[in-house]
Amino acid sequence: MGEICGWAESEEIYVHYHDTDWGVPEYDSRALWEKLILDGFQAGLSWITILKKRENFREAFAGFEPNIIAGWGEDDIERLLQNPGIIRHRGKIAATITNARVWQSIEQEQGFDRYLWDFVGGAPIQNSWRTLNEVPPFTELSTKVSKDLKKRGFKFCGPTIVNAFMEAVGMVNDHLVSCPRHEEVKTLVR
């Protein structure tokens, strides 16, 4: 039995996230959108900051229901800027509203889940990294996805954010091969 991925060893909340959520293939359109939005909020911060505030975000952002958020405006931005339980960044909050509208368009066109999973042929890419130093911060694929999202109007979705998102939602299996979750996640395909 190996050791878990080194980034997850610092706090119990990280260990739990690593062991139950990170890298598990997600196929629900709304849940995919939520994770991409949270990764956007993480830009410039550590993931543990977002993880500790995740429930506050869910409450503040109507359970990350994009069909609700798409109808929000300036009053909602101002309301959220007063909420100390979330990251109070005007640009990221406004982008969430814009991104909800983009989600609606993609969801209606083909389904947000299918749109994203088509980039990996519908199945997770299985990597075989031995050390954290081998895991790239972004890839050609995350750059391609990022560019397409931006072309559609999505904000806060650069290649590094998209790569972290793709790892989190199991589009790529970036658990280290020494991590017990690598093989466990590998079996979780549709």
PDB file of C-alpha atoms in Angstrom, residues 14-187:
ATOM      1  CA  TYR A  14      -7.354  17.843   2.469  1.00  0.00           C
ATOM      2  CA  VAL A  15      -6.963  14.127   3.216  1.00  0.00           C
ATOM      3  CA  HIS A  16     -10.737  13.653   3.164  1.00  0.00           C
ATOM      4  CA  TYR A  17     -11.071  15.593  -0.111  1.00  0.00           C
ATOM      5  CA  HIS A  18      -8.239  13.562  -1.664  1.00  0.00           C
ATOM      6  CA  ASP A  19      -9.673  10.243  -0.483  1.00  0.00           C
ATOM      7  CA  THR A  20     -13.304  10.813  -1.445  1.00  0.00           C
ATOM      8  CA  ASP A  21     -13.639  13.493  -4.109  1.00  0.00           C
ATOM      9  CA  TRP A  22     -10.485  14.458  -6.000  1.00  0.00           C
ATOM     10  CA  GLY A  23     -10.048  12.559  -9.225  1.00  0.00           C
ATOM     11  CA  VAL A  24     -13.427  10.821  -9.086  1.00  0.00           C
ATOM     12  CA  PRO A  25     -15.045  11.117 -12.532  1.00  0.00           C
ATOM     13  CA  GLU A  26     -17.922  13.602 -12.367  1.00  0.00           C
ATOM     14  CA  TYR A  27     -20.573  13.457 -15.075  1.00  0.00           C
ATOM     15  CA  ASP A  28     -23.214  15.845 -13.714  1.00  0.00           C
ATOM     16  CA  SER A  29     -23.365  19.138 -15.635  1.00  0.00           C
ATOM     17  CA  ARG A  30     -24.200  21.275 -12.616  1.00  0.00           C
ATOM     18  CA  ALA A  31     -21.545  19.653 -10.410  1.00  0.00           C
ATOM     19  CA  LEU A  32     -18.934  20.099 -13.160  1.00  0.00           C
ATOM     20  CA  TRP A  33     -19.833  23.768 -13.421  1.00  0.00           C
ATOM     21  CA  GLU A  34     -19.584  24.196  -9.636  1.00  0.00           C
ATOM     22  CA  LYS A  35     -16.105  22.701  -9.558  1.00  0.00           C
ATOM     23  CA  LEU A  36     -14.929  24.850 -12.457  1.00  0.00           C
ATOM     24  CA  ILE A  37     -16.276  27.975 -10.731  1.00  0.00           C
ATOM     25  CA  LEU A  38     -14.562  27.051  -7.466  1.00  0.00           C
ATOM     26  CA  ASP A  39     -11.289  26.472  -9.308  1.00  0.00           C
ATOM     27  CA  GLY A  40     -11.694  29.950 -10.798  1.00  0.00           C
ATOM     28  CA  PHE A  41     -12.153  31.420  -7.317  1.00  0.00           C
ATOM     29  CA  GLN A  42      -8.987  29.600  -6.279  1.00  0.00           C
ATOM     30  CA  ALA A  43      -6.842  31.565  -8.773  1.00  0.00           C
ATOM     31  CA  GLY A  44      -4.071  33.245  -6.794  1.00  0.00           C
ATOM     32  CA  LEU A  45      -4.995  31.391  -3.598  1.00  0.00           C
ATOM     33  CA  SER A  46      -4.453  27.929  -2.177  1.00  0.00           C
ATOM     34  CA  TRP A  47      -7.066  25.241  -2.785  1.00  0.00           C
ATOM     35  CA  ILE A  48      -7.435  24.645   0.954  1.00  0.00           C
ATOM     36  CA  THR A  49      -8.753  28.205   1.289  1.00  0.00           C
ATOM     37  CA  ILE A  50     -11.573  27.351  -1.126  1.00  0.00           C
ATOM     38  CA  LEU A  51     -12.126  23.916   0.377  1.00  0.00           C
ATOM     39  CA  LYS A  52     -12.657  25.418   3.838  1.00  0.00           C
ATOM     40  CA  LYS A  53     -15.178  27.889   2.402  1.00  0.00           C
ATOM     41  CA  ARG A  54     -16.916  25.485   0.000  1.00  0.00           C
ATOM     42  CA  GLU A  55     -20.127  25.184   2.038  1.00  0.00           C
ATOM     43  CA  ASN A  56     -20.262  28.984   2.428  1.00  0.00           C
ATOM     44  CA  PHE A  57     -19.905  29.292  -1.347  1.00  0.00           C
ATOM     45  CA  ARG A  58     -22.706  26.787  -1.904  1.00  0.00           C
ATOM     46  CA  GLU A  59     -25.007  28.733   0.382  1.00  0.00           C
ATOM     47  CA  ALA A  60     -24.095  32.140  -1.077  1.00  0.00           C
ATOM     48  CA  PHE A  61     -24.389  30.937  -4.681  1.00  0.00           C
ATOM     49  CA  ALA A  62     -27.781  29.181  -4.439  1.00  0.00           C
ATOM     50  CA  GLY A  63     -26.274  25.695  -4.412  1.00  0.00           C
ATOM     51  CA  PHE A  64     -24.354  26.581  -7.568  1.00  0.00           C
ATOM     52  CA  GLU A  65     -27.509  26.339  -9.621  1.00  0.00           C
ATOM     53  CA  PRO A  66     -26.447  28.062 -12.863  1.00  0.00           C
ATOM     54  CA  ASN A  67     -30.037  28.638 -14.005  1.00  0.00           C
ATOM     55  CA  ILE A  68     -30.612  30.775 -10.904  1.00  0.00           C
ATOM     56  CA  ILE A  69     -27.255  32.568 -10.985  1.00  0.00           C
ATOM     57  CA  ALA A  70     -27.623  33.432 -14.689  1.00  0.00           C
ATOM     58  CA  GLY A  71     -30.420  35.826 -13.717  1.00  0.00           C
ATOM     59  CA  TRP A  72     -28.374  37.689 -11.123  1.00  0.00           C
ATOM     60  CA  GLY A  73     -27.117  41.250 -11.539  1.00  0.00           C
ATOM     61  CA  GLU A  74     -25.311  44.110  -9.828  1.00  0.00           C
ATOM     62  CA  ASP A  75     -27.396  43.924  -6.626  1.00  0.00           C
ATOM     63  CA  ASP A  76     -26.364  40.297  -6.224  1.00  0.00           C
ATOM     64  CA  ILE A  77     -22.714  41.173  -6.800  1.00  0.00           C
ATOM     65  CA  GLU A  78     -22.945  43.832  -4.084  1.00  0.00           C
ATOM     66  CA  ARG A  79     -24.680  41.383  -1.723  1.00  0.00           C
ATOM     67  CA  LEU A  80     -21.964  38.770  -2.270  1.00  0.00           C
ATOM     68  CA  LEU A  81     -19.191  41.323  -1.771  1.00  0.00           C
ATOM     69  CA  GLN A  82     -20.511  41.742   1.792  1.00  0.00           C
ATOM     70  CA  ASN A  83     -20.345  38.006   2.560  1.00  0.00           C
ATOM     71  CA  PRO A  84     -17.234  37.245   4.675  1.00  0.00           C
ATOM     72  CA  GLY A  85     -17.730  33.486   4.186  1.00  0.00           C
ATOM     73  CA  ILE A  86     -16.610  33.567   0.542  1.00  0.00           C
ATOM     74  CA  ILE A  87     -13.790  35.092  -1.478  1.00  0.00           C
ATOM     75  CA  ARG A  88     -14.995  38.667  -2.016  1.00  0.00           C
ATOM     76  CA  HIS A  89     -13.505  39.426  -5.406  1.00  0.00           C
ATOM     77  CA  ARG A  90     -15.740  41.499  -7.664  1.00  0.00           C
ATOM     78  CA  GLY A  91     -14.248  40.115 -10.887  1.00  0.00           C
ATOM     79  CA  LYS A  92     -14.660  36.490  -9.831  1.00  0.00           C
ATOM     80  CA  ILE A  93     -18.215  37.055  -8.591  1.00  0.00           C
ATOM     81  CA  ALA A  94     -19.204  38.835 -11.812  1.00  0.00           C
ATOM     82  CA  ALA A  95     -17.504  36.103 -13.836  1.00  0.00           C
ATOM     83  CA  THR A  96     -19.615  33.480 -12.028  1.00  0.00           C
ATOM     84  CA  ILE A  97     -22.765  35.179 -13.326  1.00  0.00           C
ATOM     85  CA  THR A  98     -21.338  35.386 -16.850  1.00  0.00           C
ATOM     86  CA  ASN A  99     -20.182  31.771 -16.630  1.00  0.00           C
ATOM     87  CA  ALA A 100     -23.681  30.672 -15.588  1.00  0.00           C
ATOM     88  CA  ARG A 101     -25.023  32.183 -18.798  1.00  0.00           C
ATOM     89  CA  VAL A 102     -22.320  30.465 -20.846  1.00  0.00           C
ATOM     90  CA  TRP A 103     -23.153  27.194 -19.055  1.00  0.00           C
ATOM     91  CA  GLN A 104     -26.799  27.620 -20.101  1.00  0.00           C
ATOM     92  CA  SER A 105     -25.785  28.030 -23.723  1.00  0.00           C
ATOM     93  CA  ILE A 106     -23.504  24.990 -23.732  1.00  0.00           C
ATOM     94  CA  GLU A 107     -26.008  22.955 -21.718  1.00  0.00           C
ATOM     95  CA  GLN A 108     -28.757  23.689 -24.220  1.00  0.00           C
ATOM     96  CA  GLU A 109     -26.484  23.094 -27.212  1.00  0.00           C
ATOM     97  CA  GLN A 110     -25.086  19.707 -26.186  1.00  0.00           C
ATOM     98  CA  GLY A 111     -24.896  19.389 -22.420  1.00  0.00           C
ATOM     99  CA  PHE A 112     -22.051  20.855 -20.384  1.00  0.00           C
ATOM    100  CA  ASP A 113     -21.040  17.376 -19.258  1.00  0.00           C
ATOM    101  CA  ARG A 114     -20.808  16.036 -22.790  1.00  0.00           C
ATOM    102  CA  TYR A 115     -19.034  19.184 -23.997  1.00  0.00           C
ATOM    103  CA  LEU A 116     -16.275  18.691 -21.411  1.00  0.00           C
ATOM    104  CA  TRP A 117     -15.985  14.904 -21.581  1.00  0.00           C
ATOM    105  CA  ASP A 118     -15.749  15.012 -25.398  1.00  0.00           C
ATOM    106  CA  PHE A 119     -12.310  16.627 -24.943  1.00  0.00           C
ATOM    107  CA  VAL A 120     -11.066  13.329 -23.457  1.00  0.00           C
ATOM    108  CA  GLY A 121     -13.106  10.998 -25.641  1.00  0.00           C
ATOM    109  CA  GLY A 122     -15.606  10.338 -22.854  1.00  0.00           C
ATOM    110  CA  ALA A 123     -13.148   8.505 -20.574  1.00  0.00           C
ATOM    111  CA  PRO A 124     -10.524   9.677 -18.070  1.00  0.00           C
ATOM    112  CA  ILE A 125      -6.934   9.988 -19.239  1.00  0.00           C
ATOM    113  CA  GLN A 126      -4.842   7.670 -17.057  1.00  0.00           C
ATOM    114  CA  ASN A 127      -1.497   9.231 -16.212  1.00  0.00           C
ATOM    115  CA  SER A 128       1.333   7.429 -14.428  1.00  0.00           C
ATOM    116  CA  TRP A 129       3.187  10.103 -12.480  1.00  0.00           C
ATOM    117  CA  ARG A 130       5.674   8.850  -9.898  1.00  0.00           C
ATOM    118  CA  THR A 131       6.453  12.194  -8.204  1.00  0.00           C
ATOM    119  CA  LEU A 132       4.624  15.487  -7.738  1.00  0.00           C
ATOM    120  CA  ASN A 133       7.401  17.187  -9.712  1.00  0.00           C
ATOM    121  CA  GLU A 134       6.348  15.231 -12.803  1.00  0.00           C
ATOM    122  CA  VAL A 135       2.755  16.506 -12.719  1.00  0.00           C
ATOM    123  CA  PRO A 136       2.514  19.524 -15.049  1.00  0.00           C
ATOM    124  CA  PRO A 137       0.648  22.673 -13.945  1.00  0.00           C
ATOM    125  CA  PHE A 138      -1.057  22.709 -17.346  1.00  0.00           C
ATOM    126  CA  THR A 139      -1.044  20.633 -20.521  1.00  0.00           C
ATOM    127  CA  GLU A 140      -1.766  21.022 -24.214  1.00  0.00           C
ATOM    128  CA  LEU A 141      -5.208  19.618 -23.488  1.00  0.00           C
ATOM    129  CA  SER A 142      -5.988  22.009 -20.628  1.00  0.00           C
ATOM    130  CA  THR A 143      -4.833  24.858 -22.876  1.00  0.00           C
ATOM    131  CA  LYS A 144      -7.168  23.653 -25.629  1.00  0.00           C
ATOM    132  CA  VAL A 145     -10.135  23.404 -23.241  1.00  0.00           C
ATOM    133  CA  SER A 146      -9.305  26.808 -21.741  1.00  0.00           C
ATOM    134  CA  LYS A 147      -9.195  28.459 -25.170  1.00  0.00           C
ATOM    135  CA  ASP A 148     -12.514  26.939 -26.162  1.00  0.00           C
ATOM    136  CA  LEU A 149     -14.202  28.002 -22.925  1.00  0.00           C
ATOM    137  CA  LYS A 150     -12.852  31.537 -23.343  1.00  0.00           C
ATOM    138  CA  LYS A 151     -14.016  31.637 -26.958  1.00  0.00           C
ATOM    139  CA  ARG A 152     -17.507  30.858 -25.667  1.00  0.00           C
ATOM    140  CA  GLY A 153     -17.269  33.691 -23.111  1.00  0.00           C
ATOM    141  CA  PHE A 154     -16.174  31.854 -19.962  1.00  0.00           C
ATOM    142  CA  LYS A 155     -13.980  33.825 -17.508  1.00  0.00           C
ATOM    143  CA  PHE A 156     -11.333  32.708 -14.981  1.00  0.00           C
ATOM    144  CA  CYS A 157     -10.540  29.525 -16.861  1.00  0.00           C
ATOM    145  CA  GLY A 158      -6.877  29.704 -17.828  1.00  0.00           C
ATOM    146  CA  PRO A 159      -4.909  26.542 -18.651  1.00  0.00           C
ATOM    147  CA  THR A 160      -3.688  26.030 -15.064  1.00  0.00           C
ATOM    148  CA  ILE A 161      -7.193  26.453 -13.616  1.00  0.00           C
ATOM    149  CA  VAL A 162      -8.611  24.094 -16.235  1.00  0.00           C
ATOM    150  CA  ASN A 163      -5.889  21.515 -15.547  1.00  0.00           C
ATOM    151  CA  ALA A 164      -6.652  21.591 -11.819  1.00  0.00           C
ATOM    152  CA  PHE A 165     -10.340  21.273 -12.663  1.00  0.00           C
ATOM    153  CA  MET A 166      -9.740  18.320 -14.998  1.00  0.00           C
ATOM    154  CA  GLU A 167      -7.776  16.572 -12.237  1.00  0.00           C
ATOM    155  CA  ALA A 168     -10.469  17.299  -9.649  1.00  0.00           C
ATOM    156  CA  VAL A 169     -13.359  15.982 -11.764  1.00  0.00           C
ATOM    157  CA  GLY A 170     -11.482  12.883 -12.912  1.00  0.00           C
ATOM    158  CA  MET A 171     -11.081  13.822 -16.565  1.00  0.00           C
ATOM    159  CA  VAL A 172      -7.432  13.005 -15.942  1.00  0.00           C
ATOM    160  CA  ASN A 173      -6.145  10.658 -13.248  1.00  0.00           C
ATOM    161  CA  ASP A 174      -3.224  12.536 -11.739  1.00  0.00           C
ATOM    162  CA  HIS A 175      -3.009  10.553  -8.513  1.00  0.00           C
ATOM    163  CA  LEU A 176       0.576   9.383  -8.186  1.00  0.00           C
ATOM    164  CA  VAL A 177       1.037   5.702  -9.032  1.00  0.00           C
ATOM    165  CA  SER A 178       2.214   5.128  -5.444  1.00  0.00           C
ATOM    166  CA  CYS A 179      -1.109   6.468  -4.127  1.00  0.00           C
ATOM    167  CA  PRO A 180      -3.779   3.853  -3.353  1.00  0.00           C
ATOM    168  CA  ARG A 181      -6.371   6.133  -4.989  1.00  0.00           C
ATOM    169  CA  HIS A 182      -4.621   5.865  -8.384  1.00  0.00           C
ATOM    170  CA  GLU A 183      -5.861   2.327  -8.996  1.00  0.00           C
ATOM    171  CA  GLU A 184      -9.180   2.899  -7.216  1.00  0.00           C
ATOM    172  CA  VAL A 185     -10.002   5.943  -9.366  1.00  0.00           C
ATOM    173  CA  LYS A 186      -8.820   4.117 -12.478  1.00  0.00           C
ATOM    174  CA  THR A 187     -11.721   1.695 -12.116  1.00  0.00           C
TER     175      THR A 187
END
